[in-house]
Each structure stands twice: as structure tokens, then as C-alpha cells.
PDB file of C-alpha atoms in Angstrom:
ATOM      1  CA  MET A  11     -16.771 -17.255 -13.165  1.00 50.00           C
ATOM      2  CA  HIS A  12     -16.163 -21.001 -13.220  1.00 50.00           C
ATOM      3  CA  GLN A  13     -18.752 -23.625 -13.980  1.00 52.00           C
ATOM      4  CA  GLY A  14     -18.552 -26.786 -11.922  1.00 51.00           C
ATOM      5  CA  ASN A  15     -19.933 -28.742  -8.993  1.00 51.00           C
ATOM      6  CA  GLN A  16     -21.014 -26.531  -6.149  1.00 51.00           C
ATOM      7  CA  THR A  17     -19.328 -27.466  -2.879  1.00 53.00           C
ATOM      8  CA  THR A  18     -18.603 -26.067   0.544  1.00 56.00           C
ATOM      9  CA  ILE A  19     -15.116 -24.592   0.415  1.00 68.00           C
ATOM     10  CA  SER A  20     -13.197 -24.769   3.695  1.00 71.00           C
ATOM     11  CA  GLU A  21      -9.726 -23.947   2.366  1.00 80.00           C
ATOM     12  CA  PHE A  22      -7.854 -22.688  -0.684  1.00 84.00           C
ATOM     13  CA  PHE A  23      -4.470 -23.540  -2.181  1.00 83.00           C
ATOM     14  CA  LEU A  24      -2.108 -20.591  -2.700  1.00 84.00           C
ATOM     15  CA  LEU A  25      -0.006 -21.496  -5.721  1.00 80.00           C
ATOM     16  CA  GLY A  26       1.560 -18.125  -6.511  1.00 73.00           C
ATOM     17  CA  LEU A  27       5.178 -18.809  -5.573  1.00 69.00           C
ATOM     18  CA  THR A  28       5.344 -22.554  -6.052  1.00 62.00           C
ATOM     19  CA  VAL A  29       8.926 -23.164  -7.209  1.00 62.00           C
ATOM     20  CA  GLY A  30      11.265 -26.091  -7.637  1.00 65.00           C
ATOM     21  CA  SER A  31      13.293 -27.309  -4.674  1.00 68.00           C
ATOM     22  CA  GLU A  32      16.519 -25.862  -6.110  1.00 72.00           C
ATOM     23  CA  GLN A  33      15.061 -22.324  -6.228  1.00 78.00           C
ATOM     24  CA  GLN A  34      13.010 -22.659  -3.037  1.00 80.00           C
ATOM     25  CA  GLN A  35      15.700 -21.585  -0.581  1.00 82.00           C
ATOM     26  CA  ILE A  36      16.881 -18.737  -2.827  1.00 86.00           C
ATOM     27  CA  ILE A  37      13.350 -17.322  -3.142  1.00 86.00           C
ATOM     28  CA  PHE A  38      12.768 -17.820   0.587  1.00 87.00           C
ATOM     29  CA  MET A  39      15.964 -15.991   1.595  1.00 91.00           C
ATOM     30  CA  LEU A  40      15.295 -13.182  -0.908  1.00 91.00           C
ATOM     31  CA  PHE A  41      11.817 -12.396   0.407  1.00 92.00           C
ATOM     32  CA  LEU A  42      12.834 -12.936   4.025  1.00 94.00           C
ATOM     33  CA  SER A  43      15.632 -10.379   3.557  1.00 95.00           C
ATOM     34  CA  MET A  44      13.223  -7.908   1.941  1.00 94.00           C
ATOM     35  CA  TYR A  45      10.741  -8.392   4.788  1.00 95.00           C
ATOM     36  CA  LEU A  46      13.410  -7.784   7.441  1.00 96.00           C
ATOM     37  CA  VAL A  47      14.667  -4.662   5.639  1.00 95.00           C
ATOM     38  CA  THR A  48      11.065  -3.380   5.502  1.00 95.00           C
ATOM     39  CA  MET A  49      10.498  -4.003   9.207  1.00 95.00           C
ATOM     40  CA  VAL A  50      13.791  -2.481  10.364  1.00 94.00           C
ATOM     41  CA  GLY A  51      13.663   0.491   7.968  1.00 93.00           C
ATOM     42  CA  ASN A  52      10.115   1.540   8.818  1.00 94.00           C
ATOM     43  CA  LEU A  53      10.607   0.946  12.537  1.00 95.00           C
ATOM     44  CA  LEU A  54      13.699   3.186  12.480  1.00 92.00           C
ATOM     45  CA  ILE A  55      11.683   5.908  10.736  1.00 93.00           C
ATOM     46  CA  ILE A  56       9.012   5.735  13.465  1.00 94.00           C
ATOM     47  CA  LEU A  57      11.578   5.749  16.289  1.00 92.00           C
ATOM     48  CA  ALA A  58      13.484   8.657  14.734  1.00 91.00           C
ATOM     49  CA  ILE A  59      10.336  10.763  14.427  1.00 92.00           C
ATOM     50  CA  ILE A  60       9.198   9.976  17.984  1.00 92.00           C
ATOM     51  CA  SER A  61      12.602  10.635  19.568  1.00 90.00           C
ATOM     52  CA  ASP A  62      13.576  13.833  17.716  1.00 87.00           C
ATOM     53  CA  THR A  63      11.555  16.924  18.665  1.00 87.00           C
ATOM     54  CA  HIS A  64      12.679  18.637  15.436  1.00 87.00           C
ATOM     55  CA  LEU A  65      10.591  16.060  13.549  1.00 89.00           C
ATOM     56  CA  HIS A  66       7.367  16.738  15.458  1.00 91.00           C
ATOM     57  CA  SER A  67       5.648  18.385  12.503  1.00 91.00           C
ATOM     58  CA  PRO A  68       2.698  17.404  10.262  1.00 93.00           C
ATOM     59  CA  MET A  69       4.955  16.097   7.467  1.00 90.00           C
ATOM     60  CA  TYR A  70       6.708  13.639   9.790  1.00 92.00           C
ATOM     61  CA  PHE A  71       3.468  12.776  11.582  1.00 95.00           C
ATOM     62  CA  PHE A  72       2.077  11.525   8.267  1.00 94.00           C
ATOM     63  CA  LEU A  73       5.360   9.762   7.483  1.00 92.00           C
ATOM     64  CA  ALA A  74       5.319   7.914  10.825  1.00 94.00           C
ATOM     65  CA  ASN A  75       1.766   6.771  10.125  1.00 95.00           C
ATOM     66  CA  LEU A  76       2.764   5.646   6.626  1.00 94.00           C
ATOM     67  CA  SER A  77       5.657   3.614   8.081  1.00 94.00           C
ATOM     68  CA  PHE A  78       3.315   1.976  10.605  1.00 95.00           C
ATOM     69  CA  ILE A  79       0.826   1.103   7.856  1.00 95.00           C
ATOM     70  CA  ASP A  80       3.638  -0.314   5.699  1.00 93.00           C
ATOM     71  CA  ILE A  81       4.778  -2.571   8.555  1.00 95.00           C
ATOM     72  CA  CYS A  82       1.227  -3.908   9.001  1.00 95.00           C
ATOM     73  CA  PHE A  83       0.659  -4.088   5.231  1.00 92.00           C
ATOM     74  CA  THR A  84       3.720  -6.254   4.593  1.00 94.00           C
ATOM     75  CA  THR A  85       3.028  -8.433   7.634  1.00 95.00           C
ATOM     76  CA  THR A  86      -0.436  -9.215   6.264  1.00 94.00           C
ATOM     77  CA  THR A  87       1.002 -11.175   3.324  1.00 92.00           C
ATOM     78  CA  VAL A  88       4.733 -11.898   3.587  1.00 93.00           C
ATOM     79  CA  PRO A  89       4.966 -14.198   6.662  1.00 92.00           C
ATOM     80  CA  LYS A  90       2.247 -16.453   5.212  1.00 90.00           C
ATOM     81  CA  MET A  91       4.001 -16.399   1.842  1.00 89.00           C
ATOM     82  CA  LEU A  92       7.312 -17.417   3.446  1.00 89.00           C
ATOM     83  CA  ALA A  93       5.599 -20.287   5.267  1.00 87.00           C
ATOM     84  CA  ASP A  94       3.967 -21.422   2.006  1.00 85.00           C
ATOM     85  CA  ILE A  95       7.307 -21.434   0.156  1.00 83.00           C
ATOM     86  CA  GLN A  96       8.603 -23.920   2.714  1.00 82.00           C
ATOM     87  CA  SER A  97       5.377 -25.927   2.818  1.00 78.00           C
ATOM     88  CA  GLN A  98       4.517 -28.912   0.650  1.00 70.00           C
ATOM     89  CA  SER A  99       0.834 -27.948   0.853  1.00 74.00           C
ATOM     90  CA  PRO A 100       0.380 -24.137   0.787  1.00 82.00           C
ATOM     91  CA  THR A 101      -3.198 -23.912   2.031  1.00 85.00           C
ATOM     92  CA  ILE A 102      -5.231 -21.220   3.765  1.00 87.00           C
ATOM     93  CA  SER A 103      -8.601 -21.665   5.446  1.00 88.00           C
ATOM     94  CA  LEU A 104     -11.660 -19.772   4.224  1.00 85.00           C
ATOM     95  CA  ALA A 105     -11.743 -17.764   7.474  1.00 87.00           C
ATOM     96  CA  GLY A 106      -8.018 -17.064   7.178  1.00 89.00           C
ATOM     97  CA  CYS A 107      -8.456 -16.004   3.558  1.00 88.00           C
ATOM     98  CA  LEU A 108     -11.281 -13.580   4.385  1.00 89.00           C
ATOM     99  CA  THR A 109      -9.298 -12.164   7.329  1.00 92.00           C
ATOM    100  CA  GLN A 110      -6.239 -11.630   5.153  1.00 93.00           C
ATOM    101  CA  MET A 111      -8.373  -9.944   2.481  1.00 92.00           C
ATOM    102  CA  TYR A 112      -9.966  -7.632   5.043  1.00 94.00           C
ATOM    103  CA  PHE A 113      -6.652  -6.372   6.425  1.00 95.00           C
ATOM    104  CA  PHE A 114      -5.091  -6.219   2.974  1.00 92.00           C
ATOM    105  CA  MET A 115      -7.894  -4.041   1.529  1.00 91.00           C
ATOM    106  CA  LEU A 116      -7.971  -1.906   4.683  1.00 94.00           C
ATOM    107  CA  LEU A 117      -4.239  -1.222   4.632  1.00 94.00           C
ATOM    108  CA  VAL A 118      -3.880  -0.630   0.888  1.00 90.00           C
ATOM    109  CA  ASP A 119      -6.663   1.991   1.096  1.00 92.00           C
ATOM    110  CA  LEU A 120      -4.998   3.604   4.123  1.00 94.00           C
ATOM    111  CA  ASP A 121      -1.690   3.725   2.259  1.00 92.00           C
ATOM    112  CA  ASN A 122      -3.490   5.464  -0.583  1.00 91.00           C
ATOM    113  CA  PHE A 123      -5.114   8.106   1.657  1.00 94.00           C
ATOM    114  CA  LEU A 124      -1.876   8.795   3.537  1.00 94.00           C
ATOM    115  CA  LEU A 125      -0.022   9.463   0.295  1.00 92.00           C
ATOM    116  CA  ALA A 126      -2.734  12.028  -0.518  1.00 93.00           C
ATOM    117  CA  ALA A 127      -2.418  13.610   2.958  1.00 94.00           C
ATOM    118  CA  MET A 128       1.342  13.915   2.464  1.00 92.00           C
ATOM    119  CA  ALA A 129       0.792  15.601  -0.906  1.00 91.00           C
ATOM    120  CA  TYR A 130      -1.613  18.050   0.769  1.00 94.00           C
ATOM    121  CA  ASP A 131       1.025  18.776   3.414  1.00 93.00           C
ATOM    122  CA  ARG A 132       3.606  19.643   0.732  1.00 90.00           C
ATOM    123  CA  TYR A 133       1.049  21.746  -1.181  1.00 92.00           C
ATOM    124  CA  VAL A 134       0.200  23.842   1.883  1.00 93.00           C
ATOM    125  CA  ALA A 135       3.861  24.165   2.936  1.00 89.00           C
ATOM    126  CA  ILE A 136       4.966  25.401  -0.509  1.00 88.00           C
ATOM    127  CA  CYS A 137       1.937  27.259  -1.856  1.00 89.00           C
ATOM    128  CA  HIS A 138       0.447  28.655   1.394  1.00 90.00           C
ATOM    129  CA  PRO A 139       3.278  28.715   3.954  1.00 89.00           C
ATOM    130  CA  LEU A 140       1.715  31.510   6.027  1.00 91.00           C
ATOM    131  CA  HIS A 141      -1.410  29.378   6.595  1.00 92.00           C
ATOM    132  CA  TYR A 142       0.479  26.133   7.279  1.00 92.00           C
ATOM    133  CA  ALA A 143       0.010  26.135  11.064  1.00 92.00           C
ATOM    134  CA  ALA A 144      -3.726  26.841  10.757  1.00 92.00           C
ATOM    135  CA  LEU A 145      -4.496  24.411   7.912  1.00 93.00           C
ATOM    136  CA  LEU A 146      -2.433  21.589   9.411  1.00 93.00           C
ATOM    137  CA  SER A 147      -3.122  22.004  13.101  1.00 94.00           C
ATOM    138  CA  PRO A 148      -2.972  18.877  15.313  1.00 93.00           C
ATOM    139  CA  LYS A 149      -6.766  18.592  15.072  1.00 94.00           C
ATOM    140  CA  HIS A 150      -6.734  18.739  11.263  1.00 94.00           C
ATOM    141  CA  CYS A 151      -3.851  16.232  11.084  1.00 95.00           C
ATOM    142  CA  ALA A 152      -5.783  13.833  13.312  1.00 95.00           C
ATOM    143  CA  LEU A 153      -8.797  14.160  11.002  1.00 95.00           C
ATOM    144  CA  LEU A 154      -6.648  13.529   7.919  1.00 94.00           C
ATOM    145  CA  VAL A 155      -5.415  10.282   9.480  1.00 95.00           C
ATOM    146  CA  GLY A 156      -8.561   9.201  11.358  1.00 95.00           C
ATOM    147  CA  THR A 157     -11.117   9.698   8.581  1.00 95.00           C
ATOM    148  CA  PRO A 158      -9.356   7.262   6.183  1.00 94.00           C
ATOM    149  CA  TRP A 159      -9.535   4.558   8.885  1.00 95.00           C
ATOM    150  CA  VAL A 160     -13.330   4.904   8.935  1.00 95.00           C
ATOM    151  CA  ILE A 161     -13.676   4.948   5.125  1.00 94.00           C
ATOM    152  CA  SER A 162     -11.223   2.085   4.580  1.00 94.00           C
ATOM    153  CA  ASN A 163     -12.903  -0.072   7.227  1.00 95.00           C
ATOM    154  CA  LEU A 164     -16.297   0.537   5.646  1.00 93.00           C
ATOM    155  CA  VAL A 165     -15.079  -0.338   2.130  1.00 92.00           C
ATOM    156  CA  SER A 166     -13.346  -3.517   3.348  1.00 92.00           C
ATOM    157  CA  VAL A 167     -16.425  -4.684   5.274  1.00 93.00           C
ATOM    158  CA  LEU A 168     -18.669  -4.055   2.255  1.00 90.00           C
ATOM    159  CA  HIS A 169     -16.327  -6.085   0.031  1.00 89.00           C
ATOM    160  CA  LEU A 170     -16.394  -9.002   2.479  1.00 89.00           C
ATOM    161  CA  SER A 171     -20.175  -8.828   2.940  1.00 89.00           C
ATOM    162  CA  LEU A 172     -20.547  -9.314  -0.828  1.00 87.00           C
ATOM    163  CA  LEU A 173     -17.944 -12.091  -0.906  1.00 86.00           C
ATOM    164  CA  ILE A 174     -19.525 -14.288   1.774  1.00 84.00           C
ATOM    165  CA  HIS A 175     -22.683 -14.657  -0.343  1.00 81.00           C
ATOM    166  CA  LEU A 176     -20.791 -16.153  -3.292  1.00 81.00           C
ATOM    167  CA  ILE A 177     -20.954 -19.860  -4.105  1.00 80.00           C
ATOM    168  CA  PHE A 178     -17.634 -21.523  -4.918  1.00 78.00           C
ATOM    169  CA  CYS A 179     -17.098 -24.545  -7.138  1.00 73.00           C
ATOM    170  CA  ASP A 180     -14.645 -27.358  -6.636  1.00 72.00           C
ATOM    171  CA  GLN A 181     -11.870 -25.110  -7.953  1.00 73.00           C
ATOM    172  CA  ARG A 182      -9.728 -24.174  -4.931  1.00 79.00           C
ATOM    173  CA  ALA A 183      -6.370 -23.214  -6.441  1.00 82.00           C
ATOM    174  CA  ILE A 184      -5.544 -19.483  -6.245  1.00 83.00           C
ATOM    175  CA  PRO A 185      -2.724 -18.524  -8.655  1.00 82.00           C
ATOM    176  CA  HIS A 186      -1.394 -15.957  -6.197  1.00 83.00           C
ATOM    177  CA  PHE A 187       0.714 -15.745  -3.050  1.00 85.00           C
ATOM    178  CA  PHE A 188      -2.110 -14.242  -0.948  1.00 87.00           C
ATOM    179  CA  CYS A 189      -5.903 -14.000  -0.987  1.00 87.00           C
ATOM    180  CA  ASP A 190      -6.571 -11.123  -3.355  1.00 84.00           C
ATOM    181  CA  LEU A 191      -9.986 -10.034  -4.573  1.00 83.00           C
ATOM    182  CA  GLU A 192      -9.596 -10.615  -8.313  1.00 81.00           C
ATOM    183  CA  PRO A 193      -8.381 -14.265  -8.206  1.00 82.00           C
ATOM    184  CA  ILE A 194     -10.974 -15.147  -5.534  1.00 84.00           C
ATOM    185  CA  LEU A 195     -13.808 -13.792  -7.681  1.00 83.00           C
ATOM    186  CA  ARG A 196     -12.592 -15.932 -10.575  1.00 82.00           C
ATOM    187  CA  LEU A 197     -13.153 -19.084  -8.501  1.00 82.00           C
ATOM    188  CA  ALA A 198     -16.827 -18.358  -7.833  1.00 81.00           C
ATOM    189  CA  CYS A 199     -19.643 -20.292  -9.532  1.00 81.00           C
ATOM    190  CA  SER A 200     -22.278 -17.679  -8.770  1.00 78.00           C
ATOM    191  CA  ASP A 201     -22.669 -14.344 -10.528  1.00 78.00           C
ATOM    192  CA  THR A 202     -19.923 -11.884  -9.527  1.00 78.00           C
ATOM    193  CA  GLN A 203     -21.201  -8.910 -11.517  1.00 83.00           C
ATOM    194  CA  ILE A 204     -22.140  -6.933  -8.391  1.00 85.00           C
ATOM    195  CA  ASN A 205     -18.731  -7.661  -6.856  1.00 82.00           C
ATOM    196  CA  ASN A 206     -16.946  -6.527 -10.012  1.00 81.00           C
ATOM    197  CA  LEU A 207     -19.044  -3.369 -10.253  1.00 84.00           C
ATOM    198  CA  PHE A 208     -18.381  -2.588  -6.598  1.00 82.00           C
ATOM    199  CA  MET A 209     -14.653  -3.210  -7.059  1.00 78.00           C
ATOM    200  CA  LEU A 210     -14.501  -0.868 -10.057  1.00 79.00           C
ATOM    201  CA  GLY A 211     -16.935   1.708  -8.685  1.00 82.00           C
ATOM    202  CA  ILE A 212     -16.245   2.108  -4.978  1.00 81.00           C
ATOM    203  CA  GLY A 213     -12.738   0.653  -5.111  1.00 76.00           C
ATOM    204  CA  GLY A 214     -11.855   2.828  -8.091  1.00 77.00           C
ATOM    205  CA  THR A 215     -13.215   5.902  -6.326  1.00 85.00           C
ATOM    206  CA  VAL A 216     -11.191   5.203  -3.172  1.00 87.00           C
ATOM    207  CA  ILE A 217      -8.036   4.799  -5.274  1.00 84.00           C
ATOM    208  CA  PHE A 218      -8.456   7.457  -7.957  1.00 85.00           C
ATOM    209  CA  ILE A 219      -9.837  10.407  -5.957  1.00 90.00           C
ATOM    210  CA  PRO A 220      -6.698  10.558  -3.768  1.00 91.00           C
ATOM    211  CA  PHE A 221      -4.569   9.951  -6.869  1.00 89.00           C
ATOM    212  CA  ILE A 222      -6.198  12.881  -8.716  1.00 91.00           C
ATOM    213  CA  PHE A 223      -5.796  14.976  -5.558  1.00 92.00           C
ATOM    214  CA  ILE A 224      -2.060  14.166  -5.563  1.00 91.00           C
ATOM    215  CA  LEU A 225      -1.758  15.107  -9.245  1.00 90.00           C
ATOM    216  CA  VAL A 226      -3.568  18.426  -8.703  1.00 93.00           C
ATOM    217  CA  SER A 227      -1.444  19.179  -5.609  1.00 91.00           C
ATOM    218  CA  TYR A 228       1.813  18.635  -7.488  1.00 88.00           C
ATOM    219  CA  THR A 229       0.587  20.578 -10.508  1.00 89.00           C
ATOM    220  CA  LEU A 230      -0.025  23.566  -8.233  1.00 91.00           C
ATOM    221  CA  ILE A 231       3.327  23.004  -6.508  1.00 88.00           C
ATOM    222  CA  GLY A 232       5.037  22.934  -9.913  1.00 84.00           C
ATOM    223  CA  SER A 233       3.432  26.198 -10.966  1.00 85.00           C
ATOM    224  CA  THR A 234       4.573  27.773  -7.679  1.00 83.00           C
ATOM    225  CA  LEU A 235       8.134  26.505  -8.137  1.00 79.00           C
ATOM    226  CA  LEU A 236       8.319  28.081 -11.594  1.00 79.00           C
ATOM    227  CA  ARG A 237       7.922  31.477  -9.908  1.00 78.00           C
ATOM    228  CA  VAL A 238      10.776  30.858  -7.448  1.00 71.00           C
ATOM    229  CA  PRO A 239      13.753  32.939  -8.694  1.00 71.00           C
ATOM    230  CA  SER A 240      16.460  30.967  -6.871  1.00 66.00           C
ATOM    231  CA  THR A 241      17.660  27.772  -8.554  1.00 63.00           C
ATOM    232  CA  LYS A 242      18.899  26.538  -5.173  1.00 63.00           C
ATOM    233  CA  GLY A 243      15.454  27.111  -3.674  1.00 59.00           C
ATOM    234  CA  LYS A 244      13.805  25.186  -6.500  1.00 60.00           C
ATOM    235  CA  TRP A 245      16.169  22.243  -6.096  1.00 65.00           C
ATOM    236  CA  LYS A 246      15.699  22.112  -2.306  1.00 62.00           C
ATOM    237  CA  THR A 247      11.916  22.050  -2.667  1.00 64.00           C
ATOM    238  CA  PHE A 248      12.021  19.537  -5.506  1.00 66.00           C
ATOM    239  CA  SER A 249      14.274  17.184  -3.514  1.00 64.00           C
ATOM    240  CA  ILE A 250      11.708  17.108  -0.688  1.00 66.00           C
ATOM    241  CA  CYS A 251       8.804  16.466  -3.087  1.00 75.00           C
ATOM    242  CA  GLY A 252      10.825  14.009  -5.204  1.00 74.00           C
ATOM    243  CA  SER A 253      10.870  11.429  -2.405  1.00 74.00           C
ATOM    244  CA  HIS A 254       7.092  11.483  -2.201  1.00 75.00           C
ATOM    245  CA  LEU A 255       6.692  11.374  -5.990  1.00 80.00           C
ATOM    246  CA  SER A 256       8.939   8.291  -6.165  1.00 79.00           C
ATOM    247  CA  ALA A 257       6.754   6.464  -3.632  1.00 81.00           C
ATOM    248  CA  VAL A 258       3.546   7.575  -5.389  1.00 83.00           C
ATOM    249  CA  SER A 259       4.765   6.431  -8.817  1.00 80.00           C
ATOM    250  CA  LEU A 260       5.786   2.980  -7.579  1.00 79.00           C
ATOM    251  CA  PHE A 261       2.579   2.470  -5.579  1.00 81.00           C
ATOM    252  CA  TYR A 262       0.006   3.645  -8.120  1.00 80.00           C
ATOM    253  CA  GLY A 263       1.788   2.193 -11.135  1.00 76.00           C
ATOM    254  CA  SER A 264       1.546  -1.337  -9.747  1.00 71.00           C
ATOM    255  CA  ILE A 265      -1.988  -0.844  -8.326  1.00 73.00           C
ATOM    256  CA  VAL A 266      -3.372   0.176 -11.721  1.00 68.00           C
ATOM    257  CA  GLY A 267      -1.617  -2.770 -13.331  1.00 61.00           C
ATOM    258  CA  VAL A 268      -3.450  -5.200 -11.028  1.00 61.00           C
ATOM    259  CA  TYR A 269      -6.983  -3.858 -10.578  1.00 59.00           C
ATOM    260  CA  PHE A 270      -7.910  -1.489 -13.365  1.00 59.00           C
ATOM    261  CA  LEU A 271      -6.948  -3.146 -16.632  1.00 59.00           C
ATOM    262  CA  PRO A 272      -9.715  -4.860 -18.660  1.00 59.00           C
ATOM    263  CA  SER A 273     -10.521  -8.400 -17.479  1.00 57.00           C
ATOM    264  CA  SER A 274      -9.666  -9.633 -20.986  1.00 57.00           C
ATOM    265  CA  ALA A 275      -6.077  -8.540 -20.281  1.00 56.00           C
ATOM    266  CA  TYR A 276      -5.926 -10.513 -17.014  1.00 59.00           C
ATOM    267  CA  SER A 277      -2.708 -12.438 -16.448  1.00 65.00           C
ATOM    268  CA  ALA A 278      -2.005 -14.224 -13.172  1.00 65.00           C
ATOM    269  CA  GLU A 279       1.755 -13.889 -13.671  1.00 71.00           C
ATOM    270  CA  ARG A 280       1.599 -10.167 -14.434  1.00 72.00           C
ATOM    271  CA  ASP A 281      -0.714  -9.521 -11.489  1.00 75.00           C
ATOM    272  CA  MET A 282       1.603 -11.411  -9.164  1.00 79.00           C
ATOM    273  CA  VAL A 283       4.638  -9.379 -10.244  1.00 79.00           C
ATOM    274  CA  ALA A 284       2.699  -6.119  -9.822  1.00 79.00           C
ATOM    275  CA  ALA A 285       1.429  -7.278  -6.409  1.00 82.00           C
ATOM    276  CA  ILE A 286       4.997  -8.007  -5.293  1.00 85.00           C
ATOM    277  CA  MET A 287       5.892  -4.444  -6.310  1.00 84.00           C
ATOM    278  CA  TYR A 288       3.279  -2.728  -4.144  1.00 82.00           C
ATOM    279  CA  THR A 289       3.055  -5.225  -1.254  1.00 87.00           C
ATOM    280  CA  ILE A 290       6.785  -5.883  -0.756  1.00 90.00           C
ATOM    281  CA  VAL A 291       9.013  -3.585  -2.819  1.00 89.00           C
ATOM    282  CA  THR A 292       7.199  -0.284  -2.139  1.00 88.00           C
ATOM    283  CA  PRO A 293       7.073  -0.657   1.693  1.00 90.00           C
ATOM    284  CA  MET A 294      10.734  -1.705   1.623  1.00 91.00           C
ATOM    285  CA  MET A 295      11.773   1.319  -0.484  1.00 88.00           C
ATOM    286  CA  ASN A 296       9.741   3.975   1.374  1.00 87.00           C
ATOM    287  CA  PRO A 297      12.285   4.389   4.228  1.00 87.00           C
ATOM    288  CA  PHE A 298      15.000   4.974   1.608  1.00 86.00           C
ATOM    289  CA  PHE A 299      12.828   7.401  -0.392  1.00 84.00           C
ATOM    290  CA  TYR A 300      12.068   9.518   2.680  1.00 82.00           C
ATOM    291  CA  SER A 301      15.451   9.456   4.422  1.00 80.00           C
ATOM    292  CA  LEU A 302      18.219   9.583   1.796  1.00 73.00           C
ATOM    293  CA  ARG A 303      17.333  13.112   0.615  1.00 70.00           C
ATOM    294  CA  ASN A 304      16.261  14.428   4.025  1.00 78.00           C
ATOM    295  CA  LYS A 305      18.987  15.931   6.220  1.00 81.00           C
ATOM    296  CA  ASP A 306      16.774  16.121   9.318  1.00 82.00           C
ATOM    297  CA  MET A 307      15.777  12.475   8.993  1.00 85.00           C
ATOM    298  CA  LYS A 308      19.361  11.354   8.383  1.00 84.00           C
ATOM    299  CA  ARG A 309      20.511  13.261  11.467  1.00 87.00           C
ATOM    300  CA  ALA A 310      17.788  11.663  13.613  1.00 86.00           C
ATOM    301  CA  LEU A 311      18.615   8.186  12.279  1.00 85.00           C
ATOM    302  CA  ARG A 312      22.323   8.676  12.989  1.00 86.00           C
ATOM    303  CA  ARG A 313      21.477   9.695  16.546  1.00 86.00           C
ATOM    304  CA  ILE A 314      19.442   6.499  17.057  1.00 83.00           C
ATOM    305  CA  LEU A 315      22.038   4.205  15.480  1.00 82.00           C
ATOM    306  CA  SER A 316      24.876   5.746  17.504  1.00 76.00           C
TER     307      SER A 316
END
């Protein structure tokens, strides 16, 4: 919490990726390329799942939703970041900042819940295959996708309702490439204790309950795999789960690095690198994680590309 003259803030300066003119075009082209790869890769995943009737199953239903969320998630931050790299004055209005924060928090929570739903799908498929059709019926799949939208919307609105009551000082520089909760709270003159408690309490619950659910699911899957006599059968099952575990590790590793370390360990540079990992790198890598080891997905993608 800063101390300073209280003032009406109408805009903020996003200083996260302010670079010299000689590196500006390199950074711009790098992130533009990553954004385009993310868009094309996730769109191909969605089109492949829609067009191939062999992929009309719960696992691919969740994957198509994850790809859609990743497209929206990346679009929330990257286009503005690219414009700011080229701009001499990388500003964002207060309304624009709050809007970006709303969609960012909504989509990161949805990503989190979908990863848990995909872990549940693998758990049921491997540990209870005879009950798969009943436990993951179209109605249950719709609930597993629809309920997180309600919860994530509620959490995002509550965060914003607490934010709009804060008083900001004359400090307007955000050491980040988008409006994130932690750096915004550090600009406030008024007491942010309730905001911090809510971020750790409710935000931590929304993040860690699905994460624990994923860990428990894969622990049970692992114990089931140990009883499979065929080495080939173990490897086939592990290759399917390995894609999901790669995405989970990259996503949660960077999330914890940003939001759940002690405030005394806060570093704007470290947070920015971790944010790049889960806002840009993870959505870009997900299509590769879920297609390179999947014969059905590769066949569907080849059919589309040909």
C-alpha cells in the first residue's frame, strides 16, 4: 500500500515490457508469432473435434472447451501487450483495466476447473470404465463445464466489487504487461487487507481445490496402472495422461509462483516471467501437448489440413 496524495485515477501506465528501440521489433515479432500459433493451434483442435465423429466423446468435449478458453484467455492480454510494445505511451483506462481484470480472472479460473474436469474424465475412464457412460453422460459433462462458469463469474465480480472501493494515490505505473490483481493492489492508498484476504482465501480455494482433485485423481490412476499386467497397456494409458500432466504442471507451477508466495518475496520481474508462462506459453503449448501423442487427434488434424 502506497502513501501519497489521493487523486482520481482515470488511467494507468503498463510498463511491463518496456524495451529499447533495438529490441522492440524482436520482442514484438516473438510475441506476435506466439499469439498466432496459439490461435491457429487451438482453433484447429476445436475444428478437428467438431468435424470428426470419432472425437465426439467427453474427453474431447472438455478439450474443445479448454481450447476455446485458451483462445479467449490469450486474447484478453496479448493484443493489448503488442499494441503497448509499439506505443510510446502504454496506457490503459481505469474502465479498460477493470474489464481486462474481470475477463482475466474469469478465464484463468475456468482453465483451472477444466483441467480438473479432464482429470476426472481420465480417472473414470481408467479406474471405472464400466461406469464411464453413466458418470460422464452429456448432462453430467454439461454440468462439469457450466458450473465453473457460474463460480468463476461470481469470484471475478466479487474481486471487482472490492477493487472499485479502493482509493488510489498518484502512483499510476503498473510494472506488468496487463492489469493483474497483485500489482493493482500495490498502487492503492487505502487498506487492502480485505482484498488480500479474499485473494488468498477465495482465490486460493478456487485454485487449490481443483489442483488437489487432480492430484488425487492421478494418484488413483497410478495405483490402478500398477495393477495392469501389460507393459504396453501401461505405456498407452500413461501417454494419454502424460499430455494432461504436462499442461497441469506448466499451468499450476507458474500460477503458484505469481499468487501464492509470501508478499515479502514479491518481485515484479519474476511475476512477469511467470505470467508470460501461464498466459502465453501454456495456451500455445496445449495444442501440442494434446495432439502429438494422440493418434485420433493427429488423424483428424491431417484430415482438416488436407
